[in-house]
Short mmCIF file of C-alpha atoms in Angstrom, two decimals:
data_model
loop_
_atom_site.label_atom_id
_atom_site.label_comp_id
_atom_site.label_asym_id
_atom_site.label_seq_id
_atom_site.Cartn_x
_atom_site.Cartn_y
_atom_site.Cartn_z
CA MET W 17 108.26 84.22 110.66
CA LYS W 18 107.04 82.28 107.65
CA THR W 19 108.29 78.81 107.02
CA GLY W 20 108.69 76.49 104.12
CA LYS W 21 107.02 79.23 101.41
CA ILE W 22 108.37 78.42 97.68
CA LEU W 23 109.03 81.31 95.60
CA THR W 24 108.72 80.93 92.04
CA VAL W 25 110.88 84.35 90.93
CA GLY W 26 114.24 83.74 92.09
CA ALA W 27 114.36 86.17 94.85
CA ALA W 28 117.90 86.61 96.85
CA ALA W 29 118.04 84.67 100.26
CA MET W 30 116.88 86.66 103.29
CA MET W 31 119.46 89.27 104.93
CA LEU W 32 117.98 89.29 108.60
CA ALA W 33 121.25 91.84 109.51
CA CYS W 34 120.78 95.32 109.81
CA CYS W 35 123.67 97.68 109.81
CA GLY W 36 123.16 100.91 111.86
CA CYS W 37 120.12 99.53 113.64
CA SER W 38 119.31 99.46 117.00
CA SER W 39 117.66 96.15 118.96
CA GLY W 40 114.38 97.16 118.72
CA ASN W 41 113.36 97.94 122.19
CA GLY W 42 110.83 101.19 121.35
CA GLY W 43 110.69 102.35 125.21
CA GLY W 44 107.49 102.94 127.13
CA SER W 45 106.16 103.24 130.73
CA VAL W 46 103.68 100.23 131.26
CA ASN W 47 104.31 96.87 132.58
CA PRO W 48 102.56 94.30 130.52
CA TYR W 49 100.40 91.55 132.26
CA PRO W 50 100.24 87.49 131.26
CA SER W 51 98.42 87.16 128.23
CA ASP W 52 97.95 84.33 125.97
CA ARG W 53 97.35 86.56 122.79
CA ALA W 54 100.91 87.38 121.59
CA TYR W 55 100.64 91.40 121.07
CA VAL W 56 98.99 93.73 123.45
CA VAL W 57 98.11 97.23 122.72
CA TYR W 58 98.42 99.66 125.78
CA ASP W 59 96.70 103.24 125.83
CA GLY W 60 99.21 105.90 127.50
CA SER W 61 98.07 105.49 130.61
CA GLY W 62 99.05 101.53 130.76
CA LYS W 63 95.30 100.38 130.06
CA VAL W 64 94.70 97.44 127.74
CA LYS W 65 93.02 98.52 124.73
CA TYR W 66 93.69 95.47 122.33
CA GLU W 67 94.97 91.83 122.15
CA THR W 68 95.69 90.07 118.98
CA ASP W 69 97.92 87.03 117.50
CA ASN W 70 98.47 89.52 114.26
CA ILE W 71 101.13 91.85 114.80
CA PHE W 72 99.92 94.33 111.79
CA ALA W 73 96.43 94.09 113.33
CA ALA W 74 98.16 95.32 116.67
CA PHE W 75 100.44 98.26 114.56
CA ILE W 76 97.06 99.55 113.06
CA ARG W 77 95.01 99.76 115.81
CA ALA W 78 97.65 101.39 117.67
CA GLY W 79 98.64 103.88 115.52
CA LYS W 80 94.82 104.64 114.79
CA MET W 81 94.08 105.21 118.26
CA SER W 82 96.90 107.33 118.98
CA THR W 83 96.95 111.15 119.46
CA ARG W 84 99.99 113.00 120.34
CA SER W 85 98.97 112.94 124.36
CA ASP W 86 98.06 109.63 124.25
CA ARG W 87 100.85 107.46 122.71
CA TYR W 88 99.43 104.02 122.57
CA SER W 89 102.50 100.96 122.54
CA VAL W 90 102.27 97.67 121.19
CA TRP W 91 103.96 94.76 123.59
CA ASN W 92 105.03 91.87 122.61
CA GLY W 93 105.56 89.48 125.87
CA LYS W 94 108.03 91.93 127.82
CA GLU W 95 109.18 93.75 125.18
CA THR W 96 107.47 97.16 123.69
CA ILE W 97 107.69 96.90 119.97
CA PHE W 98 106.03 99.89 118.93
CA THR W 99 105.79 103.41 120.64
CA PHE W 100 103.68 106.42 118.47
CA SER W 101 105.76 108.80 117.85
CA SER W 102 108.95 107.31 119.13
CA GLY W 103 111.22 108.89 116.42
CA LYS W 104 112.01 105.03 115.16
CA PHE W 105 110.79 102.99 112.37
CA TYR W 106 109.48 99.64 112.84
CA LYS W 107 110.95 96.01 110.86
CA PHE W 108 108.99 92.97 110.17
CA ILE W 109 110.04 90.27 108.07
CA GLY W 110 107.04 88.27 107.56
CA SER W 111 104.93 88.47 110.74
CA GLU W 112 108.28 88.38 112.78
CA PHE W 113 109.50 91.98 114.52
CA VAL W 114 113.50 91.94 113.85
CA GLY W 115 114.44 95.68 114.95
CA THR W 116 114.46 99.38 114.39
CA ILE W 117 115.94 102.16 112.61
CA ASP W 118 116.34 105.79 114.22
CA ALA W 119 114.51 108.14 112.57
CA PRO W 120 115.01 111.33 114.03
CA ALA W 121 113.04 114.36 112.98
CA ASP W 122 115.51 116.37 111.30
CA ASN W 123 116.60 113.87 109.47
CA LYS W 124 114.02 111.26 108.56
CA GLU W 125 114.38 111.54 104.73
CA LYS W 126 117.91 110.06 105.18
CA ALA W 127 116.25 107.30 107.56
CA ILE W 128 113.16 106.49 104.95
CA ARG W 129 116.26 105.91 102.10
CA ASP W 130 117.89 103.54 104.47
CA ALA W 131 114.32 101.68 105.20
CA GLN W 132 113.95 101.08 101.54
CA ILE W 133 117.39 100.38 100.96
CA TRP W 134 117.19 97.53 103.75
CA ALA W 135 113.50 96.44 102.39
CA ALA W 136 114.98 96.07 98.88
CA LYS W 137 117.29 93.20 100.41
CA ASN W 138 114.83 91.38 101.69
CA PRO W 139 111.85 90.50 99.61
CA GLU W 140 109.62 89.56 102.45
CA SER W 141 109.95 92.67 104.64
CA TYR W 142 107.88 95.43 105.92
CA VAL W 143 109.02 98.87 107.60
CA VAL W 144 106.35 100.93 108.99
CA ASP W 145 107.14 104.70 110.27
CA ASN W 146 106.95 106.01 113.50
CA THR W 147 103.14 106.51 113.82
CA GLY W 148 101.93 103.56 112.63
CA THR W 149 99.58 104.68 110.58
CA GLU W 150 102.14 103.97 106.97
CA TYR W 151 104.28 101.64 105.66
CA ILE W 152 107.51 103.67 104.25
CA ALA W 153 109.27 100.50 102.66
CA LEU W 154 108.85 97.27 101.21
CA GLY W 155 109.64 94.23 100.10
CA ARG W 156 109.63 93.24 96.36
CA HIS W 157 110.37 90.54 93.91
CA VAL W 158 111.71 92.12 90.78
CA MET W 159 111.12 90.90 87.08
CA GLU W 160 114.32 89.76 84.70
CA ASN W 161 115.28 92.56 82.40
CA SER W 162 113.39 95.15 84.84
CA LYS W 163 115.80 98.32 84.21
CA MET W 164 114.83 100.54 86.70
CA ASP W 165 116.84 99.35 89.72
CA ASP W 166 115.85 102.49 92.33
CA SER W 167 114.77 100.55 95.61
CA SER W 168 111.41 103.05 95.78
CA PHE W 169 110.65 102.91 92.01
CA GLY W 170 106.86 101.89 91.42
CA LEU W 171 105.96 101.09 95.13
CA GLU W 172 102.72 102.29 96.21
CA TYR W 173 102.98 102.02 99.67
CA PHE W 174 99.17 101.85 100.35
CA SER W 175 98.11 99.54 97.85
CA GLY W 176 98.82 96.38 99.24
CA SER W 177 100.08 93.92 97.46
CA TYR W 178 100.15 93.39 93.17
CA VAL W 179 102.03 92.32 90.58
CA TYR W 180 102.75 95.07 87.89
CA ALA W 181 104.36 94.78 84.54
CA TYR W 182 104.85 98.17 82.58
CA SER W 183 106.31 98.88 79.00
CA LYS W 184 109.34 101.14 78.00
CA ARG W 185 108.19 104.84 78.08
CA PRO W 186 108.71 107.02 75.16
CA ASP W 187 109.71 109.66 77.22
CA THR W 188 112.65 108.31 78.80
CA ASP W 189 113.90 105.75 76.03
CA PRO W 190 113.54 107.74 72.77
CA SER W 191 114.05 104.22 70.65
CA PHE W 192 110.74 103.29 72.03
CA GLY W 193 107.78 105.01 70.12
CA GLY W 194 104.90 104.01 72.65
CA VAL W 195 102.34 101.47 72.67
CA SER W 196 98.71 102.22 72.76
CA TYR W 197 96.85 98.89 72.69
CA MET W 198 97.22 96.06 74.73
CA GLU W 199 95.13 92.44 74.56
CA PHE W 200 95.64 89.34 76.57
CA THR W 201 93.47 86.10 77.48
CA LEU W 202 92.38 86.53 81.15
CA ASP W 203 92.23 83.23 82.43
CA MET W 204 90.32 82.67 85.68
CA THR W 205 89.57 78.50 85.40
CA ASN W 206 91.97 78.26 88.34
CA MET W 207 91.48 81.00 90.30
CA GLU W 208 91.22 81.15 94.01
CA PHE W 209 89.48 84.22 95.98
CA LYS W 210 88.77 84.83 99.43
CA TYR W 211 87.23 88.23 101.09
CA HIS W 212 89.68 89.02 103.71
CA GLU W 213 88.73 88.65 107.60
CA SER W 214 90.82 91.43 109.09
CA GLU W 215 90.73 92.13 112.71
CA SER W 216 91.42 95.77 111.83
CA GLU W 217 89.14 96.68 108.74
CA ARG W 218 86.95 95.32 106.21
CA ASN W 219 86.93 97.23 103.38
CA TRP W 220 89.11 96.13 100.57
CA ASN W 221 89.34 95.82 96.59
CA ALA W 222 90.81 93.72 94.30
CA TYR W 223 91.87 94.38 90.71
CA ILE W 224 92.77 93.29 87.21
CA PHE W 225 93.52 95.80 84.97
CA SER W 226 95.86 97.64 82.33
CA ASN W 227 96.88 101.01 82.69
CA PHE W 228 98.11 104.15 79.55
CA PHE W 229 100.02 106.19 80.61
CA THR W 230 100.89 109.90 78.46
CA THR W 231 103.31 112.14 79.64
CA SER W 232 103.48 116.30 79.15
CA PRO W 233 100.50 116.23 79.58
CA TRP W 234 100.03 114.04 81.89
CA GLY W 235 97.18 111.64 81.93
CA CYS W 236 96.38 108.40 83.36
CA CYS W 237 93.78 105.46 83.54
CA ASP W 238 93.82 102.00 85.08
CA ILE W 239 91.53 100.14 82.82
CA GLY W 240 89.65 96.68 83.75
CA LEU W 241 88.21 94.91 86.56
CA ILE W 242 87.31 94.97 90.39
CA ALA W 243 85.85 92.87 93.18
CA SER W 244 85.44 94.21 96.26
CA ASP W 245 83.40 94.35 99.42
CA GLY W 246 80.78 97.27 98.14
CA GLN W 247 79.30 94.95 95.34
CA MET W 248 77.50 91.57 95.21
CA PRO W 249 79.92 89.24 96.39
CA GLY W 250 81.67 87.10 93.30
CA THR W 251 81.14 89.62 90.88
CA TRP W 252 83.84 91.74 88.75
CA LEU W 253 82.47 94.45 87.31
CA ALA W 254 84.15 96.85 84.76
CA VAL W 255 86.09 99.75 86.07
CA PHE W 256 88.09 102.80 85.14
CA ASN W 257 90.75 104.46 87.05
CA TYR W 258 90.79 108.03 85.43
CA ASN W 259 93.33 110.47 87.37
CA GLY W 260 92.28 109.04 90.08
CA THR W 261 88.65 108.96 89.93
CA MET W 262 86.82 105.59 89.90
CA VAL W 263 84.20 105.24 87.51
CA SER W 264 82.37 101.46 87.34
CA PRO W 265 80.48 101.82 83.59
CA SER W 266 78.16 99.35 84.20
CA SER W 267 76.29 97.38 87.25
CA GLU W 268 76.03 93.99 84.95
CA PRO W 269 79.01 91.42 86.14
CA VAL W 270 81.63 91.02 83.35
CA THR W 271 82.33 87.94 85.10
CA THR W 272 81.39 85.65 88.00
CA MET W 273 83.03 83.25 90.52
CA ARG W 274 81.20 80.35 92.05
CA TYR W 275 81.57 80.03 95.64
CA ASP W 276 83.12 76.34 97.35
CA GLU W 277 81.27 75.53 100.34
CA GLU W 278 83.78 72.94 101.06
CA ALA W 279 87.09 75.35 100.94
CA LYS W 280 85.45 78.72 101.99
CA CYS W 281 86.79 80.56 98.93
CA TRP W 282 85.15 81.77 95.24
CA ARG W 283 86.77 80.19 92.23
CA GLY W 284 86.90 81.75 88.82
CA THR W 285 85.03 79.96 85.99
CA ASP W 286 85.53 82.16 82.83
CA VAL W 287 88.04 82.98 80.34
CA ILE W 288 87.91 86.51 78.80
CA ARG W 289 89.30 88.37 76.21
CA PHE W 290 90.88 91.06 77.03
CA ARG W 291 91.57 94.25 74.83
CA SER W 292 92.20 97.59 76.04
CA TYR W 293 93.37 100.98 73.83
CA VAL W 294 93.40 104.67 73.78
CA THR W 295 91.85 106.55 71.03
CA ARG W 296 92.61 110.55 70.87
CA ASP W 297 89.78 111.11 72.99
CA ALA W 298 88.79 108.16 75.33
CA TYR W 299 90.20 105.23 76.98
CA CYS W 300 88.47 101.96 75.89
CA VAL W 301 88.13 98.41 76.85
CA GLU W 302 86.04 95.29 75.08
CA PHE W 303 85.55 91.99 76.90
CA ASP W 304 84.49 89.03 75.27
CA ASN W 305 83.61 86.27 77.91
CA LEU W 306 84.25 83.25 75.98
CA THR W 307 82.88 80.91 78.41
CA THR W 308 79.22 83.15 78.75
CA GLY W 309 79.44 84.47 74.97
CA LYS W 310 78.74 87.98 76.68
CA LYS W 311 80.24 90.70 74.93
CA PHE W 312 81.27 94.17 77.00
CA ALA W 313 82.48 97.59 75.50
CA PHE W 314 82.61 100.76 77.42
CA ARG W 315 84.75 104.25 77.33
CA GLN W 316 85.73 106.86 79.76
CA SER W 317 85.94 110.20 77.96
CA ASP W 318 89.17 112.34 78.54
CA ALA W 319 87.85 115.70 78.26
CA LYS W 320 89.07 116.90 81.54
CA GLN W 321 92.69 117.07 80.44
CA GLY W 322 92.89 116.28 77.01
CA ALA W 323 96.17 114.45 77.62
CA LEU W 324 95.02 111.92 74.69
CA LYS W 325 94.68 114.51 72.13
CA VAL W 326 98.89 115.65 72.52
CA LYS W 327 100.40 112.57 73.51
CA ALA W 328 97.48 108.98 72.56
CA HIS W 329 100.68 107.88 69.91
CA LYS W 330 103.47 108.12 72.58
CA ALA W 331 101.56 106.11 75.83
CA PHE W 332 102.90 103.77 77.87
CA THR W 333 101.36 100.76 79.63
CA LEU W 334 101.02 98.51 82.78
CA LEU W 335 99.65 94.99 83.05
CA ALA W 336 98.68 94.33 86.94
CA ALA W 337 96.63 92.29 89.33
CA SER W 338 96.23 93.70 93.06
CA TYR W 339 94.58 93.30 96.31
CA CYS W 340 94.04 96.33 97.85
CA PRO W 341 92.62 98.06 101.36
CA VAL W 342 90.97 100.77 101.52
CA MET W 343 91.57 101.80 105.10
CA LEU W 344 89.93 104.27 106.87
CA ASN W 345 92.32 107.28 109.05
CA THR W 346 95.60 104.96 107.92
CA SER W 347 97.41 103.77 104.74
CA LEU W 348 98.89 100.65 106.65
CA TRP W 349 96.96 97.61 105.46
CA ASP W 350 96.55 94.29 107.02
CA ALA W 351 99.15 91.70 105.66
CA ARG W 352 97.86 89.29 107.64
CA SER W 353 94.04 89.79 106.94
CA GLY W 354 93.30 86.36 105.46
CA ALA W 355 92.24 87.63 101.84
CA VAL W 356 93.73 85.06 98.79
CA PHE W 357 93.61 86.13 95.22
CA LYS W 358 95.80 83.88 93.11
CA GLY W 359 95.93 81.56 90.23
CA LEU W 360 95.26 84.49 87.69
CA LYS W 361 96.85 84.12 84.42
CA PHE W 362 97.44 86.71 81.93
CA ARG W 363 97.66 84.48 78.52
CA ASN W 364 99.69 85.75 75.59
CA PRO W 365 99.79 89.17 76.42
CA LYS W 366 100.37 91.48 73.37
CA VAL W 367 100.58 95.24 72.70
CA ALA W 368 100.40 97.28 69.45
CA ALA W 369 101.30 100.78 68.64
CA PHE W 370 98.77 103.77 68.27
CA ILE W 371 96.54 103.20 65.24
CA GLU W 372 94.84 106.84 64.40
CA SER W 373 91.72 105.66 62.83
CA ALA W 374 91.18 103.26 65.16
CA THR W 375 87.21 103.26 66.60
CA CYS W 376 87.21 99.74 68.07
CA ALA W 377 89.55 96.87 68.95
CA ASP W 378 88.77 94.89 65.86
CA ASP W 379 90.68 97.77 64.24
CA TYR W 380 94.01 96.17 65.80
CA ASN W 381 93.26 92.66 64.03
CA ASN W 382 96.07 93.11 61.86
CA ALA W 383 98.08 95.01 63.63
CA ALA W 384 101.57 94.12 64.03
CA LYS W 385 101.83 93.45 68.11
CA TRP W 386 104.94 92.58 70.10
CA ASP W 387 104.85 89.78 72.90
CA PHE W 388 104.45 91.76 76.32
CA LEU W 389 106.69 89.52 78.56
CA PRO W 390 110.04 90.32 80.43
CA SER W 391 111.80 88.11 78.13
CA ASN W 392 111.17 90.96 75.24
CA PRO W 393 113.79 94.17 76.27
CA ASP W 394 112.49 95.61 73.12
CA VAL W 395 108.55 96.19 74.92
CA PHE W 396 108.96 95.41 78.45
CA GLY W 397 110.76 97.75 80.89
CA TYR W 398 110.06 96.94 84.38
CA GLY W 399 107.88 94.51 86.57
CA PHE W 400 108.00 93.40 90.12
CA GLY W 401 105.70 91.91 92.79
CA GLN W 402 105.23 94.52 95.83
CA GLY W 403 105.22 93.01 99.11
CA GLY W 404 106.99 89.62 98.37
CA ASP W 405 105.89 88.36 101.50
CA ASN W 406 102.14 88.38 100.06
CA VAL W 407 102.60 87.64 96.26
CA ASN W 408 104.61 85.69 93.83
CA TYR W 409 104.08 85.02 90.24
CA ARG W 410 105.37 82.80 87.21
CA ILE W 411 106.57 83.41 84.11
CA GLY W 412 106.23 80.62 81.52
CA GLU W 413 104.49 78.37 78.43
CA ASP W 414 101.92 75.80 78.16
CA GLU W 415 100.32 74.28 75.55
CA GLN W 416 98.15 77.72 75.33
CA GLY W 417 101.18 80.02 74.99
CA SER W 418 102.95 82.27 76.99
CA PHE W 419 101.67 83.58 80.66
CA ILE W 420 102.06 85.65 83.39
CA GLU W 421 100.14 83.98 86.93
CA SER W 422 99.85 86.23 89.69
CA ASN W 423 99.12 84.97 93.16
CA ILE W 424 98.60 87.39 96.42
CA SER W 425 97.79 85.74 99.96
CA TYR W 426 97.46 87.44 102.82
CA THR W 427 98.03 84.20 105.14
CA GLU W 428 100.80 83.20 107.50
CA GLU W 429 101.66 80.87 104.92
CA PHE W 430 101.59 81.50 101.50
#
């Protein structure tokens, strides 16, 4: 288990006890042999298939390689801590396996709910399903003034760790008219970034984005920047994730990090003015790189569903930073991959109501704007850091104004 990690979000103390949970022995018929690695993966016949000190990599490997006729298991010393399709869920706090939850096939929904309630009380927790292929509960740190307290609301179990902050929603809060414009200064000058060195997979994406949602009809678009293994190292490209379809409108980087040979990591260098908004027919973003002087403007049409034609004036929004896996044949991401994405600041985030005539971000220059921070309950609805073992955030003020700082680290010690 991690020790000495200082969280800045006022998390509740860890609760290791689990009412109604078993001791953690998943059963098995193989006899482990002495190994200098903490975790050994066996196939159903008792053959050693994989050894590692990364408990997440062990579960991923066992889950991906198992079949109904060849059920893999994970051993820690003389204890079985995972058996494929055993009828149990598996609990972690940090890197420590702490027990199981019975998950019979005829009552799995209740077991999932129990797991989510347990995880909500343990910010640094994970719960893996009975096949070792997905998380069914994750710990998180909730921001002040968050109004939705359901233990599973907003979580994306397949998406790694992230910091999300939502505005209020016009469809659930009639007093809220909606926000269709967002601006902030993206300060990357103290940012540290490492691509992951996972034992299980190498294919991750990092995102910095806003999002505008509409309801009835539904429409959604992440709008921002992406860094991934699939593009030139150290670069951030513009990206739209439009109703689940990813679009990179340009191959020219909006910003490029520098590589620190001594620290073996990438460092952010630029400050970027970020402005996103919606019109009746498009999702739009304008980046002004204040360090390099370059400007970028991109639009993504809403022709597919036309939700904006009806509800652009009643949108709600999201501000986010995330580091996400794209795993093959599993949704179980490696929480000890070695990836790092921390020190990113969203400075002076503000939102504004829809302007029907707006065709560019400058049309919002004189609009009434509201601080988009947890301290402003008139606009802020809900916020949290998913995967509290790997993420924390700071909300504060300095000589440049208010900020939300995101920190994500898939390492043993934060």
